[in-house]
Amino acid sequence: MPKSTLVRAICVLCVSSWLAAIVQAQEIPQGEIVKYTFDQSKIFPGTTREVSIYIPRQYDPATPACLYVNQDGVQYKAPEVFDELIHKGEMPVTIGVFVTPGVVKATSDQALPRYNRSFEYDGLGDGYARFLLEELLPNVETRQSTDGRAIKLSKKGNDRAIGGASSGAICAFTAAWERPDSFRRVFSAVGTYVGLRGGHSYSTLIRKYEPKPIRIFLEDGSNDLNIYAGDWWTANQAMERSLTFAGYEVTHEWGEGGHNAEAATKLFPAAMRWLWKDWPAEVKAGPGSPQLQELLIPGEDWKLVGEGYKFTEGPAVNAKGQVFFNDVGAGKTYQVTSEGTVKEFLGNSKRGDGQAFGPDGRLYANAGETSQVLAWDPSGQSKVIADGFRGNDLVVNHQGGIYVTNPGWNGTDPSNVYYISPTGEKKVVDTGLKFSNGVCLSPDQSLLYVADSRTHWVYSYQVQPDGSLNHKQKYFHLHVPDSAEDSGADGIRCDRDGRVWIATRLGLQVCDQPGRVNCIIPTPNGKVSNLTFGGENFDTLYCTCGDRVYSRKVKVKGANGWDAPNKPTTPRL
């Protein structure tokens, strides 16, 4: 072929490729970016940040759009990726909200601004999720496209994804972890799951928590950071292993890259395809750890027993499996009937608080109004068992002896544990806790457990024949939320296998007999003050949760103080 002919052929080929690219680009509808500054946050007061809203051409306000939120602004050529994937039907019509971290502007040019990135992104807890859900996203929905289309976002967690790189990645995971009802699909690039602000604890918490409906794509490289806060490469692998262990839907892309967005940009289209695969099918929670599977029944969720109370406490169960609880604020005691309905038992409980049934069938309760321990018979008549102190919680053993916690309510009085013998003598058997609260006996009734609410400890004591206590030990080591200084440990119960169930700020923390948290089971409204095992077979959890009471059938049975002691099997040490 003559050289001139070859040149013409090459030119024609180049022009054809160029025209094909133009045609292809013209065939893909392109969305637009609307930018503005947001400076109205009350959750992060004084901050200013830039917001970029991607609105796809296919978006019709008649149908609320799916949502993708990205920290650190626009990354990964996301608008171009979304244009193509939405056009090909490989992801739903999705509005992107790309937001930078907050900055508190300096007071003068002689001062530095306050950069909120690490505070907002690396910290655990629900602060950033609330910022998005309560402040930023409602503000986004006041905006519109340049052609006047109002922005309407789906409120379903299944229709929402969130992502970011580095600190932005852990921020995205935290938002989904705290609010899976609002975010269920997570893209995490070179995630900062290390010890900057507690992120290193995720690889442990994921293994213990009842799984949440989250799908997550992880990316990292072996040349990622390895500095004072930790090793990013090993931390991301630990996250993947923990998520897999707990049964989450997770995939990953490991490489050799460093702490940058190069790899993430290349794989972002594939990550989006995977995160949105089979939409609108729901992202579902996995089965959880073997320890959780020993406790929870698949498909058996929480059920609402009652609501509208002022503050519920003191769930107690009698020998028939009937559950009673107090509305402390209203000064009433209620009974859950065998049909599952709630009826009033006491119209005036004298501000009853913690309570438990005794072997004689009476309901023993701390009366806050009169600073007494009362015993209520089935007809609703009471008898004073002890007075002179305001108790918090109590347990009655199979012989009729009573242990009562007296926290030191005013913060200056000592926090005591009382023992009241079956014949009515009372004595202080321990003092020195910061705020003694929940109390229960081990299944064999040889040990007493007392929660110290203002720490992360539950104490263990050996019970002596005369009711006194020996060998006091800070024993059960509890998890504390990032938003608190203590666990808030409150009511305690044991199951017949020796596990100790503790109501805390994080939900029910379930410990083995050696004192280690095996499982964490949140309640539906995120609150729990106390619990008991009720029902005919004592295999239904009843939890007092602020203004509500919930129940949930489980695989294990509760150990009751009034029952004959039973010795559990020796635990794994």
Coordinates of C-alpha atoms in Angstrom, one line a residue:
M1 CA 0.0 0.0 0.0
P2 CA 1.4 3.4 -0.9
K3 CA 2.4 5.6 2.0
S4 CA -0.2 8.3 1.0
T5 CA -3.0 5.7 1.0
L6 CA -1.9 4.4 4.5
V7 CA -1.9 7.9 5.9
R8 CA -5.4 8.6 4.5
A9 CA -6.6 5.3 6.0
I10 CA -5.2 6.2 9.4
C11 CA -6.7 9.7 9.3
V12 CA -10.1 8.2 8.4
L13 CA -9.8 5.8 11.3
C14 CA -8.9 8.5 13.7
V15 CA -11.7 10.8 12.5
S16 CA -14.1 7.8 12.8
S17 CA -13.1 7.1 16.4
W18 CA -13.3 10.8 17.2
L19 CA -16.8 11.0 15.7
A20 CA -17.8 7.8 17.5
A21 CA -16.7 9.3 20.8
I22 CA -18.6 12.5 20.1
V23 CA -21.8 10.5 19.3
Q24 CA -21.3 8.4 22.4
A25 CA -20.9 11.5 24.5
Q26 CA -23.9 13.0 22.9
E27 CA -25.9 9.9 23.7
I28 CA -25.2 10.0 27.4
P29 CA -27.3 12.7 29.0
Q30 CA -25.2 14.9 31.2
G31 CA -26.3 16.1 34.6
E32 CA -25.5 19.5 36.1
I33 CA -23.8 20.7 39.3
V34 CA -25.4 23.3 41.5
K35 CA -23.0 24.8 44.1
Y36 CA -23.6 26.9 47.2
T37 CA -22.2 27.6 50.7
F38 CA -23.9 26.2 53.8
D39 CA -23.2 28.0 57.1
Q40 CA -26.4 27.3 59.1
S41 CA -25.3 24.3 61.2
K42 CA -26.2 24.2 64.9
I43 CA -24.7 20.7 65.3
F44 CA -21.3 22.1 64.2
P45 CA -21.9 25.8 65.1
G46 CA -20.0 28.5 63.3
T47 CA -18.9 26.2 60.4
T48 CA -18.9 27.1 56.7
R49 CA -18.7 24.5 54.0
E50 CA -19.1 24.1 50.2
V51 CA -21.9 21.9 48.8
S52 CA -22.1 20.7 45.2
I53 CA -25.3 19.0 44.1
Y54 CA -25.2 16.7 41.1
I55 CA -28.6 16.5 39.4
P56 CA -28.9 13.9 36.6
R57 CA -30.7 14.8 33.4
Q58 CA -33.1 11.9 33.9
Y59 CA -34.3 13.1 37.3
D60 CA -38.0 13.8 37.5
P61 CA -39.3 15.4 40.7
A62 CA -42.4 13.3 40.5
T63 CA -40.3 10.4 41.9
P64 CA -37.9 11.1 44.8
A65 CA -34.4 10.4 43.7
C66 CA -31.9 8.0 45.2
L67 CA -29.0 9.7 47.0
Y68 CA -25.2 9.5 47.2
V69 CA -23.4 11.7 49.7
N70 CA -19.6 12.2 49.5
Q71 CA -17.3 13.8 52.0
D72 CA -14.5 16.1 50.9
G73 CA -16.5 17.4 47.9
V74 CA -16.5 16.0 44.4
Q75 CA -14.1 13.1 44.0
Y76 CA -13.5 10.1 41.6
K77 CA -15.0 11.9 38.6
A78 CA -18.3 11.0 40.2
P79 CA -20.6 13.2 38.1
E80 CA -19.2 11.7 34.8
V81 CA -19.5 8.2 36.3
F82 CA -23.1 8.8 37.4
D83 CA -24.0 10.1 34.0
E84 CA -22.8 6.9 32.4
L85 CA -24.1 4.4 34.9
I86 CA -27.5 6.0 35.1
H87 CA -27.7 6.1 31.3
K88 CA -26.9 2.4 31.1
G89 CA -29.3 1.5 33.9
E90 CA -26.5 0.2 36.1
M91 CA -27.5 2.5 39.0
P92 CA -30.8 4.2 39.7
V93 CA -31.5 7.9 39.1
T94 CA -29.4 9.3 41.9
I95 CA -28.7 12.9 43.1
G96 CA -25.2 13.4 44.4
V97 CA -24.5 15.7 47.4
F98 CA -20.8 16.4 47.6
V99 CA -19.9 18.3 50.8
T100 CA -16.6 19.6 52.2
P101 CA -15.8 19.5 55.9
G102 CA -16.7 22.5 58.1
V103 CA -14.4 25.4 58.8
V104 CA -14.9 28.0 61.5
K105 CA -13.5 31.1 59.9
A106 CA -10.7 33.0 61.7
T107 CA -11.6 36.1 63.7
S108 CA -8.9 38.1 61.8
D109 CA -6.1 37.6 59.2
Q110 CA -3.8 37.2 62.2
A111 CA -5.6 34.1 63.4
L112 CA -6.1 30.6 62.0
P113 CA -9.5 29.1 61.1
R114 CA -10.7 26.1 63.1
Y115 CA -10.6 23.1 60.7
N116 CA -13.4 20.7 61.7
R117 CA -12.4 17.8 59.3
S118 CA -11.0 15.4 61.9
F119 CA -13.6 16.3 64.5
E120 CA -16.5 15.7 62.1
Y121 CA -15.1 12.8 60.1
D122 CA -12.9 10.7 62.5
G123 CA -15.1 10.9 65.6
L124 CA -17.6 8.1 66.4
G125 CA -21.2 8.7 67.3
D126 CA -24.2 10.1 65.5
G127 CA -23.2 13.8 65.2
Y128 CA -22.3 13.8 61.5
A129 CA -25.3 11.6 60.6
R130 CA -27.6 14.0 62.4
F131 CA -25.9 17.0 60.6
L132 CA -26.8 15.4 57.3
L133 CA -30.3 14.2 58.2
E134 CA -31.5 17.2 60.3
E135 CA -29.6 20.1 58.6
L136 CA -27.8 19.6 55.3
L137 CA -30.1 17.3 53.4
P138 CA -33.3 19.3 54.3
N139 CA -31.4 22.4 53.1
V140 CA -30.5 20.6 49.8
E141 CA -34.2 19.9 49.3
T142 CA -34.9 23.7 49.3
R143 CA -32.7 24.0 46.1
Q144 CA -33.6 23.3 42.5
S145 CA -31.9 22.7 39.2
T146 CA -31.3 25.5 36.7
D147 CA -34.4 24.5 34.8
G148 CA -36.5 24.7 37.9
R149 CA -36.8 21.1 39.0
A150 CA -37.3 20.8 42.7
I151 CA -35.0 18.4 44.6
K152 CA -36.8 15.6 46.3
L153 CA -34.7 12.8 47.9
S154 CA -35.9 9.4 48.9
K155 CA -35.9 9.0 52.7
K156 CA -35.4 5.2 52.5
G157 CA -32.0 3.9 53.7
N158 CA -32.1 1.4 50.9
D159 CA -32.1 4.2 48.4
R160 CA -29.1 6.0 49.9
A161 CA -25.4 5.5 49.6
I162 CA -22.5 7.4 51.2
G163 CA -18.8 7.4 50.6
G164 CA -15.5 9.1 51.0
A165 CA -11.7 8.6 51.2
S166 CA -9.5 8.5 54.3
S167 CA -11.3 10.3 57.1
G168 CA -14.2 10.8 54.7
A169 CA -14.5 7.0 54.5
I170 CA -14.7 6.3 58.2
C171 CA -17.2 9.2 58.3
A172 CA -19.3 7.5 55.7
F173 CA -19.2 4.2 57.5
T174 CA -20.1 5.9 60.8
A175 CA -23.1 7.6 59.3
A176 CA -24.4 4.2 58.0
W177 CA -23.5 2.4 61.3
E178 CA -25.4 5.0 63.4
R179 CA -28.3 5.4 61.0
P180 CA -28.8 2.3 58.7
D181 CA -32.4 3.4 58.4
S182 CA -31.0 6.3 56.3
F183 CA -27.8 5.0 54.7
R184 CA -27.2 1.4 53.7
R185 CA -24.6 1.5 50.9
V186 CA -21.0 2.6 51.8
F187 CA -18.0 3.3 49.6
S188 CA -14.8 3.4 51.6
A189 CA -11.4 4.3 50.0
V190 CA -8.2 4.2 52.1
G191 CA -10.4 4.4 55.2
T192 CA -9.0 5.8 58.5
Y193 CA -10.1 3.0 60.8
V194 CA -7.3 3.8 63.2
G195 CA -6.7 5.4 66.6
L196 CA -7.3 9.1 65.7
R197 CA -10.6 9.4 67.5
G198 CA -11.6 5.8 68.3
G199 CA -12.0 4.4 64.8
H200 CA -9.8 1.4 65.7
S201 CA -12.6 0.0 67.8
Y202 CA -14.8 -0.7 64.9
S203 CA -13.2 -3.9 64.0
T204 CA -14.1 -5.1 67.5
L205 CA -17.6 -3.6 67.7
I206 CA -18.6 -5.0 64.3
R207 CA -18.0 -8.5 65.6
K208 CA -20.1 -8.0 68.7
Y209 CA -23.1 -5.9 67.5
E210 CA -26.2 -7.5 66.1
P211 CA -25.5 -6.9 62.4
K212 CA -27.0 -3.9 60.6
P213 CA -28.3 -3.8 57.0
I214 CA -25.2 -2.3 55.4
R215 CA -23.4 -3.2 52.2
I216 CA -19.8 -1.9 52.0
F217 CA -17.1 -1.7 49.4
L218 CA -13.6 -1.3 50.8
E219 CA -10.4 -0.2 49.0
D220 CA -6.9 0.2 50.2
G221 CA -3.3 -0.4 49.2
S222 CA -0.2 -1.9 50.9
N223 CA 1.6 1.4 50.8
D224 CA -1.0 3.3 52.7
L225 CA -0.1 5.3 55.8
N226 CA 1.7 3.7 58.8
I227 CA 2.0 6.5 61.4
Y228 CA 1.4 7.3 65.1
A229 CA -2.3 6.6 64.9
G230 CA -2.0 3.1 63.3
D231 CA -1.4 1.1 60.2
W232 CA -4.2 1.9 57.6
W233 CA -3.4 -1.2 55.5
T234 CA -3.9 -3.6 58.4
A235 CA -6.8 -1.6 59.8
N236 CA -8.7 -1.9 56.5
Q237 CA -8.0 -5.6 56.3
A238 CA -9.2 -6.0 59.9
M239 CA -12.4 -4.2 59.0
E240 CA -13.0 -6.6 56.1
R241 CA -12.3 -9.6 58.2
S242 CA -14.7 -8.4 60.9
L243 CA -17.4 -7.5 58.5
T244 CA -17.1 -11.0 56.9
F245 CA -17.1 -12.7 60.3
A246 CA -20.3 -10.9 61.3
G247 CA -22.0 -11.8 58.0
Y248 CA -22.1 -8.4 56.3
E249 CA -22.3 -8.0 52.6
V250 CA -18.8 -6.7 51.9
T251 CA -16.3 -6.8 49.1
H252 CA -12.9 -5.2 48.7
E253 CA -10.2 -4.2 46.3
W254 CA -6.6 -4.4 47.7
G255 CA -3.7 -3.1 45.8
E256 CA -0.2 -1.6 46.3
G257 CA -1.2 2.1 46.2
G258 CA -0.6 4.8 48.8
H259 CA -2.8 7.2 50.7
N260 CA -4.4 8.8 47.7
A261 CA -7.5 8.6 45.4
E262 CA -5.8 7.1 42.4
A263 CA -7.0 3.5 42.8
A264 CA -10.4 4.6 44.1
T265 CA -10.9 6.8 41.0
K266 CA -10.2 3.9 38.7
L267 CA -12.5 1.4 40.5
F268 CA -15.3 3.9 41.4
P269 CA -17.6 2.8 38.5
A270 CA -17.3 -0.9 39.4
A271 CA -17.8 0.0 43.1
M272 CA -21.0 1.9 42.3
R273 CA -22.3 -1.0 40.1
W274 CA -21.7 -3.4 43.1
L275 CA -23.2 -1.2 45.7
W276 CA -26.4 -0.6 43.6
K277 CA -26.6 -4.2 42.2
D278 CA -30.1 -5.6 42.4
W279 CA -31.6 -2.4 43.5
P280 CA -34.4 -1.9 44.6
A281 CA -34.0 -5.2 46.4
E282 CA -33.4 -4.5 50.1
V283 CA -29.9 -4.6 51.7
K284 CA -30.3 -7.0 54.5
A285 CA -28.5 -7.7 57.7
G286 CA -26.3 -10.8 58.1
P287 CA -26.7 -13.6 60.7
G288 CA -24.0 -12.2 63.1
S289 CA -21.4 -14.0 65.2
P290 CA -21.7 -17.5 66.5
Q291 CA -22.3 -16.0 69.9
L292 CA -25.2 -13.9 68.7
Q293 CA -26.6 -16.9 66.8
E294 CA -26.7 -18.8 70.1
L295 CA -29.0 -16.1 71.5
L296 CA -31.1 -14.7 68.7
I297 CA -33.8 -16.4 66.6
P298 CA -33.6 -15.7 62.8
G299 CA -36.5 -13.5 61.8
E300 CA -37.6 -12.9 65.3
D301 CA -37.4 -9.1 65.9
W302 CA -38.4 -6.7 68.6
K303 CA -42.1 -6.2 69.3
L304 CA -43.7 -3.2 70.9
V305 CA -45.4 -4.1 74.2
G306 CA -46.6 -0.6 75.2
E307 CA -45.8 3.1 74.7
G308 CA -46.7 6.5 76.0
Y309 CA -45.2 6.2 79.5
K310 CA -43.1 8.8 81.2
F311 CA -40.2 6.6 82.2
T312 CA -40.3 2.8 82.4
E313 CA -38.2 0.8 84.8
G314 CA -38.2 -2.3 87.1
P315 CA -39.3 -5.2 84.8
A316 CA -39.9 -8.2 87.0
V317 CA -41.2 -11.7 86.4
N318 CA -43.1 -14.0 88.7
A319 CA -43.2 -17.8 88.7
K320 CA -46.0 -17.9 86.1
G321 CA -43.8 -15.9 83.6
Q322 CA -46.0 -12.8 84.0
V323 CA -44.1 -9.5 83.6
F324 CA -44.6 -6.3 85.7
F325 CA -43.0 -3.0 85.1
N326 CA -43.1 0.6 86.6
D327 CA -43.8 3.9 85.0
V328 CA -41.6 5.8 87.5
G329 CA -42.7 9.2 86.4
A330 CA -46.4 8.4 86.7
G331 CA -46.1 6.4 89.9
K332 CA -47.8 3.4 88.4
T333 CA -47.1 -0.3 88.0
Y334 CA -48.3 -2.3 85.0
Q335 CA -48.7 -6.0 84.2
V336 CA -48.3 -7.6 80.9
T337 CA -51.1 -10.2 80.5
S338 CA -50.7 -13.6 78.9
E339 CA -52.4 -12.2 75.8
G340 CA -49.7 -9.6 75.5
T341 CA -51.8 -6.6 76.5
V342 CA -50.9 -4.2 79.3
K343 CA -53.1 -3.5 82.3
E344 CA -52.6 -1.4 85.4
F345 CA -51.6 -3.3 88.5
L346 CA -51.0 -0.4 90.9
G347 CA -52.5 3.1 90.5
N348 CA -50.1 4.4 93.1
S349 CA -46.7 2.6 93.3
K350 CA -45.3 5.3 95.5
R351 CA -42.9 6.0 92.6
G352 CA -41.8 2.4 92.4
D353 CA -38.4 1.9 90.7
G354 CA -36.4 -1.3 90.6
Q355 CA -38.3 -4.4 91.7
A356 CA -38.2 -8.2 91.7
F357 CA -40.4 -11.1 92.8
G358 CA -39.5 -13.1 95.8
P359 CA -40.0 -16.9 96.5
D360 CA -43.2 -16.0 98.4
G361 CA -44.8 -14.6 95.2
R362 CA -44.8 -11.0 96.4
L363 CA -43.4 -8.1 94.3
Y364 CA -40.6 -6.4 96.2
A365 CA -40.0 -2.8 95.0
N366 CA -38.0 0.3 95.9
A367 CA -40.5 3.1 96.6
G368 CA -38.8 6.3 95.8
E369 CA -41.5 8.5 97.2
T370 CA -41.2 7.0 100.7
S371 CA -37.6 5.7 100.7
Q372 CA -38.8 2.2 101.5
V373 CA -38.6 -1.3 100.3
L374 CA -42.1 -2.5 99.9
A375 CA -43.6 -6.0 99.3
W376 CA -46.8 -6.0 97.2
D377 CA -49.1 -9.0 97.4
P378 CA -51.3 -10.1 94.4
S379 CA -54.2 -8.0 95.6
G380 CA -52.1 -4.8 95.5
Q381 CA -51.6 -4.5 99.3
S382 CA -48.1 -3.5 100.5
K383 CA -46.0 -4.1 103.5
V384 CA -42.8 -2.2 104.5
I385 CA -39.8 -4.5 104.5
A386 CA -37.1 -1.8 105.1
D387 CA -36.8 1.9 105.2
G388 CA -34.4 4.8 105.8
F389 CA -32.8 4.8 102.4
R390 CA -33.9 5.3 98.8
G391 CA -33.1 2.2 96.8
N392 CA -32.5 1.9 93.1
D393 CA -32.6 -1.7 92.1
L394 CA -32.9 -5.0 93.9
V395 CA -32.8 -8.8 93.7
V396 CA -34.4 -11.4 96.0
N397 CA -32.7 -14.8 96.4
H398 CA -34.4 -18.1 96.7
Q399 CA -34.3 -17.9 100.5
G400 CA -35.9 -14.5 100.6
G401 CA -32.8 -12.4 101.2
I402 CA -32.7 -9.1 99.4
Y403 CA -29.8 -7.1 97.9
V404 CA -30.6 -3.4 97.3
T405 CA -28.5 -0.7 95.6
N406 CA -28.5 2.7 97.1
P407 CA -26.6 4.9 94.6
G408 CA -26.0 8.1 96.7
W409 CA -28.4 10.1 94.6
N410 CA -27.1 13.6 95.4
G411 CA -23.5 12.9 94.3
T412 CA -22.1 13.4 97.8
D413 CA -23.6 10.6 99.9
P414 CA -21.9 7.2 99.7
S415 CA -23.1 4.7 97.2
N416 CA -24.1 1.6 99.1
V417 CA -25.3 -2.0 98.6
Y418 CA -27.7 -3.2 101.3
Y419 CA -28.5 -6.7 102.4
I420 CA -31.9 -7.4 104.0
S421 CA -32.1 -10.8 105.6
P422 CA -35.2 -13.0 105.3
T423 CA -36.1 -12.0 108.9
G424 CA -35.8 -8.3 108.1
E425 CA -32.4 -7.2 109.4
K426 CA -30.6 -4.8 107.1
K427 CA -26.9 -4.0 106.8
V428 CA -24.6 -2.3 104.4
V429 CA -22.5 -5.0 102.6
D430 CA -20.6 -2.8 100.2
T431 CA -19.8 0.9 99.7
G432 CA -17.5 2.9 97.4
L433 CA -19.0 2.5 93.9
K434 CA -19.6 5.8 92.1
F435 CA -23.3 5.0 91.4
S436 CA -24.5 1.5 92.3
N437 CA -27.4 0.6 90.1
G438 CA -28.5 -2.8 88.6
V439 CA -28.0 -5.9 90.6
C440 CA -28.6 -9.6 90.1
L441 CA -27.3 -13.0 91.3
S442 CA -25.5 -15.6 89.2
P443 CA -27.6 -18.7 88.3
D444 CA -26.1 -20.7 91.2
Q445 CA -26.5 -17.6 93.5
S446 CA -22.9 -17.8 94.7
L447 CA -22.0 -14.4 93.1
L448 CA -23.6 -11.0 93.2
Y449 CA -23.2 -8.6 90.3
V450 CA -23.6 -4.8 90.7
A451 CA -23.5 -2.2 87.9
D452 CA -21.6 1.0 88.5
S453 CA -23.4 3.3 86.1
R454 CA -20.8 6.1 86.1
T455 CA -18.0 3.8 85.0
H456 CA -17.5 1.0 82.4
W457 CA -17.5 -1.7 85.1
V458 CA -19.9 -4.2 86.6
Y459 CA -18.6 -5.5 90.0
S460 CA -18.6 -9.1 91.0
Y461 CA -18.7 -10.3 94.7
Q462 CA -18.8 -13.7 96.3
V463 CA -21.9 -14.2 98.5
Q464 CA -21.3 -15.5 102.0
P465 CA -23.7 -17.6 104.1
D466 CA -24.7 -14.6 106.2
G467 CA -25.4 -12.4 103.2
S468 CA -22.2 -10.5 103.4
L469 CA -19.9 -10.1 100.3
N470 CA -16.3 -11.0 99.8
H471 CA -13.7 -10.7 97.0
K472 CA -15.0 -7.5 95.4
Q473 CA -13.7 -7.1 91.8
K474 CA -14.1 -4.7 88.9
Y475 CA -15.0 -7.6 86.7
F476 CA -17.2 -7.1 83.6
H477 CA -15.5 -4.7 81.2
L478 CA -18.2 -2.8 79.2
H479 CA -18.1 -0.7 76.0
V480 CA -18.7 3.0 76.3
P481 CA -20.2 5.1 73.4
D482 CA -18.0 7.9 72.1
S483 CA -20.7 10.4 73.1
A484 CA -20.5 9.5 76.8
E485 CA -18.0 9.2 79.6
D486 CA -19.4 6.0 81.1
S487 CA -21.4 3.0 80.1
G488 CA -24.6 4.0 81.8
A489 CA -24.9 0.4 83.0
D490 CA -28.3 -0.1 84.6
G491 CA -30.4 -3.2 85.0
I492 CA -28.8 -6.7 85.0
R493 CA -30.1 -10.2 84.5
C494 CA -28.5 -13.6 84.0
D495 CA -29.6 -16.4 81.7
R496 CA -29.5 -20.0 82.9
D497 CA -26.2 -20.6 81.0
G498 CA -24.4 -18.0 83.1
R499 CA -24.3 -15.1 80.6
V500 CA -24.8 -11.7 82.2
W501 CA -27.1 -9.3 80.3
I502 CA -26.6 -5.6 81.1
A503 CA -28.7 -2.6 80.0
T504 CA -26.3 0.1 78.8
R505 CA -26.1 3.2 76.6
L506 CA -25.2 1.0 73.7
G507 CA -28.0 -1.4 74.3
L508 CA -27.9 -4.9 75.9
Q509 CA -24.3 -5.9 76.4
V510 CA -24.1 -9.6 76.9
C511 CA -21.1 -10.9 78.8
D512 CA -19.8 -14.4 79.4
Q513 CA -19.1 -15.5 83.0
P514 CA -15.4 -14.5 82.8
G515 CA -16.5 -10.9 82.3
R516 CA -16.1 -10.3 78.6
V517 CA -18.6 -8.6 76.3
N518 CA -19.6 -11.2 73.6
C519 CA -22.6 -9.4 72.1
I520 CA -24.2 -6.0 71.9
I521 CA -27.9 -5.9 71.0
P522 CA -29.5 -2.5 70.5
T523 CA -33.1 -1.8 71.1
P524 CA -35.4 -0.2 68.5
N525 CA -35.4 3.3 70.0
G526 CA -31.8 3.2 71.2
K527 CA -32.8 3.3 74.9
V528 CA -32.8 0.7 77.6
S529 CA -32.9 1.0 81.4
N530 CA -33.6 -2.6 82.5
L531 CA -34.6 -6.0 81.4
T532 CA -36.1 -9.3 82.4
F533 CA -36.8 -12.7 80.9
G534 CA -40.6 -13.4 80.9
G535 CA -43.2 -15.6 79.3
E536 CA -44.2 -19.2 80.1
N537 CA -40.7 -20.5 79.5
F538 CA -38.8 -17.4 80.5
D539 CA -37.4 -17.1 77.0
T540 CA -38.8 -13.7 76.0
L541 CA -36.8 -10.6 76.7
Y542 CA -38.7 -7.6 78.1
C543 CA -36.9 -4.3 78.1
T544 CA -37.9 -1.0 79.5
C545 CA -36.8 1.7 77.0
G546 CA -37.7 5.2 78.1
D547 CA -41.4 5.8 77.1
R548 CA -41.7 2.3 75.7
V549 CA -41.5 -1.4 76.6
Y550 CA -40.3 -3.9 74.0
S551 CA -40.2 -7.7 73.9
R552 CA -38.2 -10.2 71.9
K553 CA -38.2 -14.0 72.0
V554 CA -34.7 -15.5 72.3
K555 CA -33.1 -18.9 72.4
V556 CA -32.1 -18.8 76.0
K557 CA -34.0 -18.8 79.3
G558 CA -33.6 -16.4 82.2
A559 CA -32.3 -17.4 85.7
N560 CA -34.6 -16.0 88.4
G561 CA -33.6 -15.1 91.9
W562 CA -36.6 -16.7 93.5
D563 CA -35.9 -20.0 91.7
A564 CA -33.7 -22.9 93.0
P565 CA -30.0 -22.2 92.1
N566 CA -28.6 -24.0 89.1
K567 CA -24.9 -24.4 88.2
P568 CA -24.0 -23.5 84.6
T569 CA -21.4 -25.3 82.7
T570 CA -17.8 -24.2 83.0
P571 CA -17.1 -21.3 80.6
R572 CA -14.3 -21.1 78.1
L573 CA -11.5 -19.2 79.6

